[in-house]
């Protein structure tokens, strides 16, 4: 009759994987359990007689050994994360510093870009407000604009009169707009 | 234990660029890993390619070697992954022609080893080849690779009790096959 102890820990005992207290406990059990001691004896004999390296191993062919040893005798080129572990601590420190510096630069760049974007947005908002101001006093803006127009007209006319030697004829509404004209003949 | 310490020393030498460290580890374990691959694939030529892949992968990923595990467990873990990759590839290529399980169960093309216990060797190999692939793998990892059950569970991505159950079934089936051929473990 099979014993459940063998199923649970018999093979672990045989392979030496039990801790000291478990092994001692199982050794005591073996003394009283015929099934487990018989299983252990059979397995031990089989290991010695049948499951040996001579029987289970396979001899590798010489050409294969030569090929593998030749391939593996090349200098090791680590890949992936192995690269980080393959360099000396000095190089590793330098690499870490470089990565840190790159990280800080990238952070600063993004922070500056963000600040710039924020400032531009604030400026745009302020500009929009200042353009909206004249709308609150449209009459003042209109009068300023018409005064400028009148002044331009007066200057143009004066230039033409000087060229032609004629008296300046001030625009009808120039005086009313406070534009000073000069009579060239009197001068 | 000395062997394990030696493995770490050889491994460290290898990491320092001493190729003799790698050669020594290769010479020490090549036949065990090759035996595993031959029995798992059933083809010597394929096993040769997989052995080469296994050691090259070990060389490439040497920095990831976990010192909590022994070197042999690690190398058998890589061999296991290579075998899985191979069967995945075969399955994709011959999806309609080949069943992975059937190919795993194929009798290996074993060479004439010329050993004195040649007949016993053949019988044991036949018995091992009748095992289901999962049982065979646990059996070979344990008996050929001396891989602890906790590492077998990790390699095969299964609970330790599943690995133990597969091992018990493997032993039971091998005994049955040996009995059929008139060989008994206990003499």
CSV table of C-alpha atoms in Angstrom, one decimal:
chain,number,residue,atom,x,y,z
A,1,UNK,CA,0.0,0.0,0.0
A,2,UNK,CA,1.3,3.4,-1.0
A,3,UNK,CA,2.0,6.0,1.7
A,4,UNK,CA,1.0,9.6,1.1
A,5,UNK,CA,4.2,10.8,2.8
A,6,UNK,CA,6.3,9.4,-0.1
A,7,UNK,CA,4.1,11.2,-2.6
A,8,UNK,CA,4.5,14.5,-0.7
A,9,UNK,CA,8.2,14.5,0.3
A,10,UNK,CA,9.8,11.2,-0.5
A,11,UNK,CA,11.4,12.4,-3.8
A,12,UNK,CA,12.4,15.6,-2.2
A,13,UNK,CA,14.1,13.6,0.6
A,14,UNK,CA,15.9,11.5,-2.0
A,15,UNK,CA,17.1,14.5,-3.8
A,16,UNK,CA,18.3,16.2,-0.6
A,17,UNK,CA,16.0,19.2,-0.9
A,18,UNK,CA,14.3,18.9,2.5
A,19,UNK,CA,15.5,21.1,5.3
A,20,UNK,CA,17.2,19.5,8.3
A,21,UNK,CA,14.1,19.2,10.5
A,22,UNK,CA,11.9,17.8,7.7
A,23,UNK,CA,14.7,15.3,6.8
A,24,UNK,CA,15.0,14.2,10.4
A,25,UNK,CA,11.2,13.8,10.6
A,26,UNK,CA,11.1,11.7,7.4
A,27,UNK,CA,14.0,9.6,8.5
A,28,UNK,CA,12.0,8.7,11.6
A,29,UNK,CA,9.0,7.9,9.4
A,30,UNK,CA,11.1,5.6,7.2
A,31,UNK,CA,11.9,3.5,10.2
A,32,UNK,CA,8.2,2.8,10.8
A,33,UNK,CA,6.8,2.8,7.2
A,34,UNK,CA,7.5,-0.2,5.0
A,35,UNK,CA,6.0,1.4,1.9
A,36,UNK,CA,8.2,4.5,2.0
A,37,UNK,CA,11.4,2.6,2.9
A,38,UNK,CA,10.7,0.1,0.1
A,39,UNK,CA,10.1,3.0,-2.4
A,40,UNK,CA,13.3,4.7,-1.3
A,41,UNK,CA,15.4,1.5,-1.6
A,42,UNK,CA,14.0,0.8,-5.1
A,43,UNK,CA,14.6,4.4,-6.3
A,44,UNK,CA,18.2,4.3,-4.9
A,45,UNK,CA,19.0,1.1,-6.6
A,46,UNK,CA,17.5,2.3,-9.9
A,47,UNK,CA,19.5,5.4,-9.7
A,48,UNK,CA,22.7,3.4,-9.2
A,49,UNK,CA,21.9,0.8,-11.8
A,50,UNK,CA,19.9,2.4,-14.6
A,51,UNK,CA,19.8,6.2,-14.3
A,52,UNK,CA,23.5,6.7,-14.5
A,53,UNK,CA,25.5,9.2,-16.5
A,54,UNK,CA,26.9,6.4,-18.6
A,55,UNK,CA,23.5,5.3,-19.7
A,56,UNK,CA,21.6,8.6,-20.0
A,57,UNK,CA,24.4,10.8,-21.3
A,58,UNK,CA,25.2,11.1,-25.0
A,59,UNK,CA,28.7,11.6,-26.3
A,60,UNK,CA,29.0,14.8,-28.4
A,61,UNK,CA,30.7,14.4,-31.7
A,62,UNK,CA,34.2,16.0,-32.0
A,63,UNK,CA,33.2,18.3,-34.9
A,64,UNK,CA,30.4,19.7,-32.7
A,65,UNK,CA,32.8,20.3,-29.8
A,66,UNK,CA,35.2,22.1,-32.1
A,67,UNK,CA,32.5,24.2,-33.6
A,68,UNK,CA,31.0,25.3,-30.3
A,69,UNK,CA,34.3,26.0,-28.7
A,70,UNK,CA,35.4,28.0,-31.7
A,71,UNK,CA,32.1,30.1,-31.7
A,72,UNK,CA,32.3,30.6,-27.9
A,73,UNK,CA,36.0,31.6,-27.9
A,74,UNK,CA,35.2,34.8,-29.6
A,75,UNK,CA,35.1,37.9,-27.3
A,76,UNK,CA,31.8,38.3,-25.6
A,77,UNK,CA,29.7,41.0,-27.1
A,78,UNK,CA,26.9,41.6,-24.6
A,79,UNK,CA,23.5,42.7,-25.9
A,80,UNK,CA,20.5,44.5,-24.3
A,81,UNK,CA,20.8,45.1,-20.6
A,82,UNK,CA,24.0,43.1,-20.5
A,83,UNK,CA,25.8,46.1,-22.0
A,84,UNK,CA,25.2,48.0,-18.7
A,85,UNK,CA,26.7,45.3,-16.6
A,86,UNK,CA,29.6,44.6,-18.9
A,87,UNK,CA,31.4,48.0,-18.4
A,88,UNK,CA,33.6,48.9,-15.4
A,89,UNK,CA,32.2,51.1,-12.6
A,90,UNK,CA,34.0,54.2,-13.9
A,91,UNK,CA,32.3,53.8,-17.3
A,92,UNK,CA,29.1,52.9,-15.6
A,93,UNK,CA,29.3,56.1,-13.5
A,94,UNK,CA,30.1,58.2,-16.6
A,95,UNK,CA,27.2,56.6,-18.5
A,96,UNK,CA,24.8,57.3,-15.5
A,97,UNK,CA,26.0,60.9,-15.4
A,98,UNK,CA,25.4,61.3,-19.1
A,99,UNK,CA,21.9,59.9,-18.9
A,100,UNK,CA,21.2,62.2,-15.9
A,101,UNK,CA,22.5,65.2,-17.8
A,102,UNK,CA,20.4,64.3,-20.8
A,103,UNK,CA,17.4,63.9,-18.5
A,104,UNK,CA,17.9,67.3,-16.9
A,105,UNK,CA,18.4,69.0,-20.2
A,106,UNK,CA,15.3,67.5,-21.6
A,107,UNK,CA,13.4,68.5,-18.5
A,108,UNK,CA,14.7,72.1,-18.7
A,109,UNK,CA,13.8,72.3,-22.4
A,110,UNK,CA,10.3,71.2,-21.8
A,111,UNK,CA,9.9,73.5,-18.8
A,112,UNK,CA,11.1,76.5,-20.9
A,113,UNK,CA,8.8,75.5,-23.8
A,114,UNK,CA,5.9,75.3,-21.4
A,115,UNK,CA,6.8,78.7,-19.9
A,116,UNK,CA,7.1,80.3,-23.3
A,117,UNK,CA,3.8,78.9,-24.4
A,118,UNK,CA,2.1,80.2,-21.2
A,119,UNK,CA,3.7,83.7,-21.7
A,120,UNK,CA,2.5,83.8,-25.3
A,121,UNK,CA,-1.0,82.9,-24.3
A,122,UNK,CA,-1.0,85.6,-21.6
A,123,UNK,CA,0.4,88.2,-24.1
A,124,UNK,CA,-2.2,87.3,-26.7
A,125,UNK,CA,-4.9,87.7,-24.1
A,126,UNK,CA,-3.6,91.1,-23.1
A,127,UNK,CA,-3.4,92.3,-26.7
A,128,UNK,CA,-7.0,91.2,-27.3
A,129,UNK,CA,-8.0,93.4,-24.3
A,130,UNK,CA,-6.1,96.5,-25.6
A,131,UNK,CA,-7.7,96.2,-29.0
A,132,UNK,CA,-11.0,96.1,-27.4
A,133,UNK,CA,-10.4,99.4,-25.5
A,134,UNK,CA,-11.3,101.9,-28.4
A,135,UNK,CA,-14.7,100.2,-28.7
A,136,UNK,CA,-15.5,101.8,-25.4
A,137,UNK,CA,-14.8,105.3,-26.8
A,138,UNK,CA,-15.5,105.2,-30.5
A,139,UNK,CA,-16.1,109.0,-31.0
A,140,UNK,CA,-12.7,109.9,-29.7
A,141,UNK,CA,-11.0,107.5,-32.1
A,142,UNK,CA,-13.1,108.7,-35.0
A,143,UNK,CA,-12.2,112.4,-34.3
A,144,UNK,CA,-8.5,111.6,-34.0
A,145,UNK,CA,-8.6,109.7,-37.4
A,146,UNK,CA,-10.4,112.6,-39.2
A,147,UNK,CA,-7.9,115.1,-37.8
A,148,UNK,CA,-5.0,113.0,-39.1
A,149,UNK,CA,-6.7,112.7,-42.5
A,150,UNK,CA,-7.2,116.5,-42.7
A,151,UNK,CA,-3.6,117.2,-41.8
A,152,UNK,CA,-2.4,114.8,-44.5
A,153,UNK,CA,-4.6,116.6,-47.1
A,154,UNK,CA,-3.3,120.0,-46.1
A,155,UNK,CA,0.3,118.9,-46.4
A,156,UNK,CA,-0.3,117.4,-49.9
A,157,UNK,CA,-2.1,120.5,-51.1
A,158,UNK,CA,0.7,122.7,-49.8
A,159,UNK,CA,3.3,120.6,-51.7
A,160,UNK,CA,1.3,121.0,-54.9
A,161,UNK,CA,0.9,124.7,-54.5
A,162,UNK,CA,4.6,125.2,-53.9
A,163,UNK,CA,5.3,123.3,-57.1
A,164,UNK,CA,2.8,125.3,-59.1
A,165,UNK,CA,3.5,128.7,-57.4
A,166,UNK,CA,-0.1,129.1,-56.4
A,167,UNK,CA,-1.6,130.3,-53.2
A,168,UNK,CA,-2.5,127.7,-50.8
A,169,UNK,CA,-6.2,127.2,-50.6
A,170,UNK,CA,-6.9,125.8,-47.2
A,171,UNK,CA,-9.5,123.1,-47.1
A,172,UNK,CA,-12.9,124.4,-46.2
A,173,UNK,CA,-13.0,122.7,-42.9
A,174,UNK,CA,-9.2,122.9,-42.1
A,175,UNK,CA,-9.5,125.8,-39.7
A,176,UNK,CA,-12.4,124.2,-38.0
A,177,UNK,CA,-10.1,121.2,-37.4
A,178,UNK,CA,-7.3,123.4,-36.1
A,179,UNK,CA,-4.9,122.9,-39.1
A,180,UNK,CA,-2.6,125.8,-39.7
A,181,UNK,CA,-2.1,126.8,-43.3
A,182,UNK,CA,0.5,129.2,-44.7
A,183,UNK,CA,-0.1,131.8,-47.4
A,184,UNK,CA,3.0,131.5,-49.6
A,185,UNK,CA,2.4,134.8,-51.6
A,186,UNK,CA,2.3,136.9,-48.4
A,187,UNK,CA,5.4,135.2,-47.2
B,1,UNK,CA,29.5,20.8,-3.3
B,2,UNK,CA,33.1,21.1,-4.5
B,3,UNK,CA,31.8,20.6,-8.0
B,4,UNK,CA,29.4,23.5,-7.5
B,5,UNK,CA,32.2,25.7,-6.1
B,6,UNK,CA,34.3,24.8,-9.0
B,7,UNK,CA,31.5,25.7,-11.3
B,8,UNK,CA,31.3,29.2,-9.8
B,9,UNK,CA,35.1,29.6,-10.0
B,10,UNK,CA,35.1,28.5,-13.7
B,11,UNK,CA,32.2,30.8,-14.4
B,12,UNK,CA,33.9,33.8,-12.8
B,13,UNK,CA,37.0,33.1,-14.8
B,14,UNK,CA,35.0,32.9,-17.9
B,15,UNK,CA,33.3,36.2,-17.1
B,16,UNK,CA,36.8,37.8,-16.6
B,17,UNK,CA,37.5,36.8,-20.2
B,18,UNK,CA,39.3,33.5,-19.6
B,19,UNK,CA,37.9,31.2,-22.3
B,20,UNK,CA,39.4,28.2,-20.5
B,21,UNK,CA,36.6,28.7,-17.9
B,22,UNK,CA,34.0,28.2,-20.5
B,23,UNK,CA,35.8,25.3,-22.1
B,24,UNK,CA,36.0,23.5,-18.7
B,25,UNK,CA,32.3,24.0,-18.0
B,26,UNK,CA,31.4,22.9,-21.6
B,27,UNK,CA,33.5,19.7,-21.2
B,28,UNK,CA,32.0,19.0,-17.9
B,29,UNK,CA,28.4,19.2,-18.9
B,30,UNK,CA,28.1,18.8,-22.7
B,31,UNK,CA,27.2,15.1,-22.6
B,32,UNK,CA,24.5,15.5,-20.1
B,33,UNK,CA,22.9,18.4,-22.0
B,34,UNK,CA,23.3,16.5,-25.2
B,35,UNK,CA,21.7,13.4,-23.8
B,36,UNK,CA,18.8,15.5,-22.7
B,37,UNK,CA,18.4,17.2,-26.1
B,38,UNK,CA,18.7,13.9,-28.0
B,39,UNK,CA,16.0,12.3,-25.9
B,40,UNK,CA,13.7,15.3,-26.1
B,41,UNK,CA,14.0,15.8,-29.8
B,42,UNK,CA,14.6,12.3,-31.0
B,43,UNK,CA,17.1,13.5,-33.6
B,44,UNK,CA,20.8,13.7,-33.1
B,45,UNK,CA,21.3,16.4,-35.8
B,46,UNK,CA,18.7,18.6,-34.3
B,47,UNK,CA,20.1,18.0,-30.8
B,48,UNK,CA,23.5,19.1,-32.1
B,49,UNK,CA,22.1,22.4,-33.3
B,50,UNK,CA,20.2,22.9,-30.1
B,51,UNK,CA,23.3,22.1,-28.1
B,52,UNK,CA,25.2,24.8,-30.0
B,53,UNK,CA,22.2,27.2,-29.5
B,54,UNK,CA,22.1,26.4,-25.8
B,55,UNK,CA,25.8,27.2,-25.2
B,56,UNK,CA,25.7,30.3,-27.4
B,57,UNK,CA,22.7,31.6,-25.5
B,58,UNK,CA,24.4,30.8,-22.3
B,59,UNK,CA,27.4,32.9,-23.5
B,60,UNK,CA,25.2,35.8,-24.6
B,61,UNK,CA,23.2,35.8,-21.4
B,62,UNK,CA,26.0,35.0,-19.0
B,63,UNK,CA,25.4,38.2,-17.1
B,64,UNK,CA,21.9,37.1,-16.2
B,65,UNK,CA,23.1,33.9,-14.4
B,66,UNK,CA,21.4,33.7,-11.1
B,67,UNK,CA,23.9,32.6,-8.4
B,68,UNK,CA,21.0,31.3,-6.3
B,69,UNK,CA,20.8,28.4,-8.8
B,70,UNK,CA,23.6,26.1,-9.8
B,71,UNK,CA,25.2,26.3,-13.2
B,72,UNK,CA,23.8,23.0,-14.4
B,73,UNK,CA,20.2,24.0,-13.5
B,74,UNK,CA,20.7,27.2,-15.4
B,75,UNK,CA,22.1,25.5,-18.5
B,76,UNK,CA,19.3,22.9,-18.5
B,77,UNK,CA,16.8,25.7,-18.2
B,78,UNK,CA,18.3,27.2,-21.4
B,79,UNK,CA,18.2,23.8,-23.1
B,80,UNK,CA,14.6,23.4,-22.1
B,81,UNK,CA,13.7,26.8,-23.7
B,82,UNK,CA,15.6,25.9,-26.9
B,83,UNK,CA,13.7,22.6,-27.1
B,84,UNK,CA,10.4,24.4,-26.6
B,85,UNK,CA,11.3,27.0,-29.3
B,86,UNK,CA,12.3,24.1,-31.7
B,87,UNK,CA,9.0,22.3,-31.3
B,88,UNK,CA,7.1,25.6,-31.6
B,89,UNK,CA,8.9,26.2,-34.9
B,90,UNK,CA,8.3,22.7,-36.1
B,91,UNK,CA,4.6,23.0,-35.2
B,92,UNK,CA,4.3,26.2,-37.2
B,93,UNK,CA,6.1,24.8,-40.2
B,94,UNK,CA,4.3,21.5,-40.3
B,95,UNK,CA,1.1,22.4,-38.6
B,96,UNK,CA,-1.0,19.9,-40.7
B,97,UNK,CA,1.6,17.1,-40.8
B,98,UNK,CA,3.2,16.9,-37.5
B,99,UNK,CA,1.9,16.6,-34.0
B,100,UNK,CA,4.4,17.9,-31.4
B,101,UNK,CA,3.6,15.2,-28.9
B,102,UNK,CA,4.1,12.5,-31.5
B,103,UNK,CA,7.4,14.0,-32.6
B,104,UNK,CA,8.5,14.2,-29.0
B,105,UNK,CA,7.6,10.5,-28.5
B,106,UNK,CA,9.7,9.4,-31.6
B,107,UNK,CA,12.4,6.9,-30.9
B,108,UNK,CA,15.8,8.6,-31.0
B,109,UNK,CA,18.3,7.7,-33.6
B,110,UNK,CA,21.0,6.6,-31.1
B,111,UNK,CA,24.5,5.7,-32.2
B,112,UNK,CA,26.3,2.5,-31.5
B,113,UNK,CA,28.1,3.6,-28.3
B,114,UNK,CA,30.1,0.5,-28.0
B,115,UNK,CA,29.5,0.4,-24.2
B,116,UNK,CA,29.8,-2.8,-22.3
B,117,UNK,CA,26.3,-2.3,-20.9
B,118,UNK,CA,25.0,-1.5,-24.4
B,119,UNK,CA,22.0,-3.7,-24.1
B,120,UNK,CA,20.9,-2.2,-20.8
B,121,UNK,CA,21.5,1.2,-22.2
B,122,UNK,CA,19.1,0.4,-25.1
B,123,UNK,CA,16.5,-0.9,-22.8
B,124,UNK,CA,16.6,2.1,-20.5
B,125,UNK,CA,16.5,4.4,-23.4
B,126,UNK,CA,13.5,2.6,-24.9
B,127,UNK,CA,11.7,2.8,-21.5
B,128,UNK,CA,12.5,6.5,-21.2
B,129,UNK,CA,11.2,7.1,-24.8
B,130,UNK,CA,7.9,5.6,-24.0
B,131,UNK,CA,7.2,8.3,-21.4
B,132,UNK,CA,4.9,11.2,-22.0
B,133,UNK,CA,7.0,14.3,-23.0
B,134,UNK,CA,6.3,16.2,-19.7
B,135,UNK,CA,7.2,13.1,-17.6
B,136,UNK,CA,10.3,12.5,-19.7
B,137,UNK,CA,11.5,16.0,-19.3
B,138,UNK,CA,11.1,16.0,-15.5
B,139,UNK,CA,12.8,12.7,-15.4
B,140,UNK,CA,15.8,13.8,-17.5
B,141,UNK,CA,16.1,17.1,-15.8
B,142,UNK,CA,16.3,15.3,-12.4
B,143,UNK,CA,18.4,12.3,-13.4
B,144,UNK,CA,20.6,13.8,-16.1
B,145,UNK,CA,20.9,17.3,-14.9
B,146,UNK,CA,20.6,16.8,-11.1
B,147,UNK,CA,18.3,19.8,-11.2
B,148,UNK,CA,16.4,20.2,-7.9
B,149,UNK,CA,12.6,19.9,-8.1
B,150,UNK,CA,12.1,23.5,-7.1
B,151,UNK,CA,14.2,24.5,-10.2
B,152,UNK,CA,12.4,22.0,-12.4
B,153,UNK,CA,9.1,23.6,-11.4
B,154,UNK,CA,10.5,27.0,-12.2
B,155,UNK,CA,12.0,25.8,-15.6
B,156,UNK,CA,8.7,24.1,-16.6
B,157,UNK,CA,6.6,26.9,-15.1
B,158,UNK,CA,4.5,24.6,-13.0
B,159,UNK,CA,3.9,24.0,-9.2
B,160,UNK,CA,6.5,21.8,-7.5
B,161,UNK,CA,3.8,19.2,-6.7
B,162,UNK,CA,3.1,18.9,-10.4
B,163,UNK,CA,6.8,18.3,-11.1
B,164,UNK,CA,6.9,15.7,-8.3
B,165,UNK,CA,3.7,14.0,-9.6
B,166,UNK,CA,5.2,13.8,-13.1
B,167,UNK,CA,8.4,12.3,-11.7
B,168,UNK,CA,6.5,9.7,-9.8
B,169,UNK,CA,4.5,8.7,-12.9
B,170,UNK,CA,7.8,8.6,-14.9
B,171,UNK,CA,9.4,6.2,-12.4
B,172,UNK,CA,6.2,4.1,-12.4
B,173,UNK,CA,6.1,3.9,-16.2
B,174,UNK,CA,9.8,3.1,-16.5
B,175,UNK,CA,9.5,0.3,-14.0
B,176,UNK,CA,6.6,-1.1,-15.9
B,177,UNK,CA,8.6,-1.0,-19.2
B,178,UNK,CA,11.6,-2.6,-17.6
B,179,UNK,CA,9.5,-5.3,-16.1
B,180,UNK,CA,8.1,-6.0,-19.5
B,181,UNK,CA,11.6,-6.6,-20.7
B,182,UNK,CA,12.4,-8.8,-17.7
B,183,UNK,CA,14.5,-6.2,-15.8
B,184,UNK,CA,13.9,-5.4,-12.2
B,185,UNK,CA,15.4,-2.6,-10.1
B,186,UNK,CA,15.8,-4.5,-6.9
B,187,UNK,CA,18.0,-7.5,-7.2
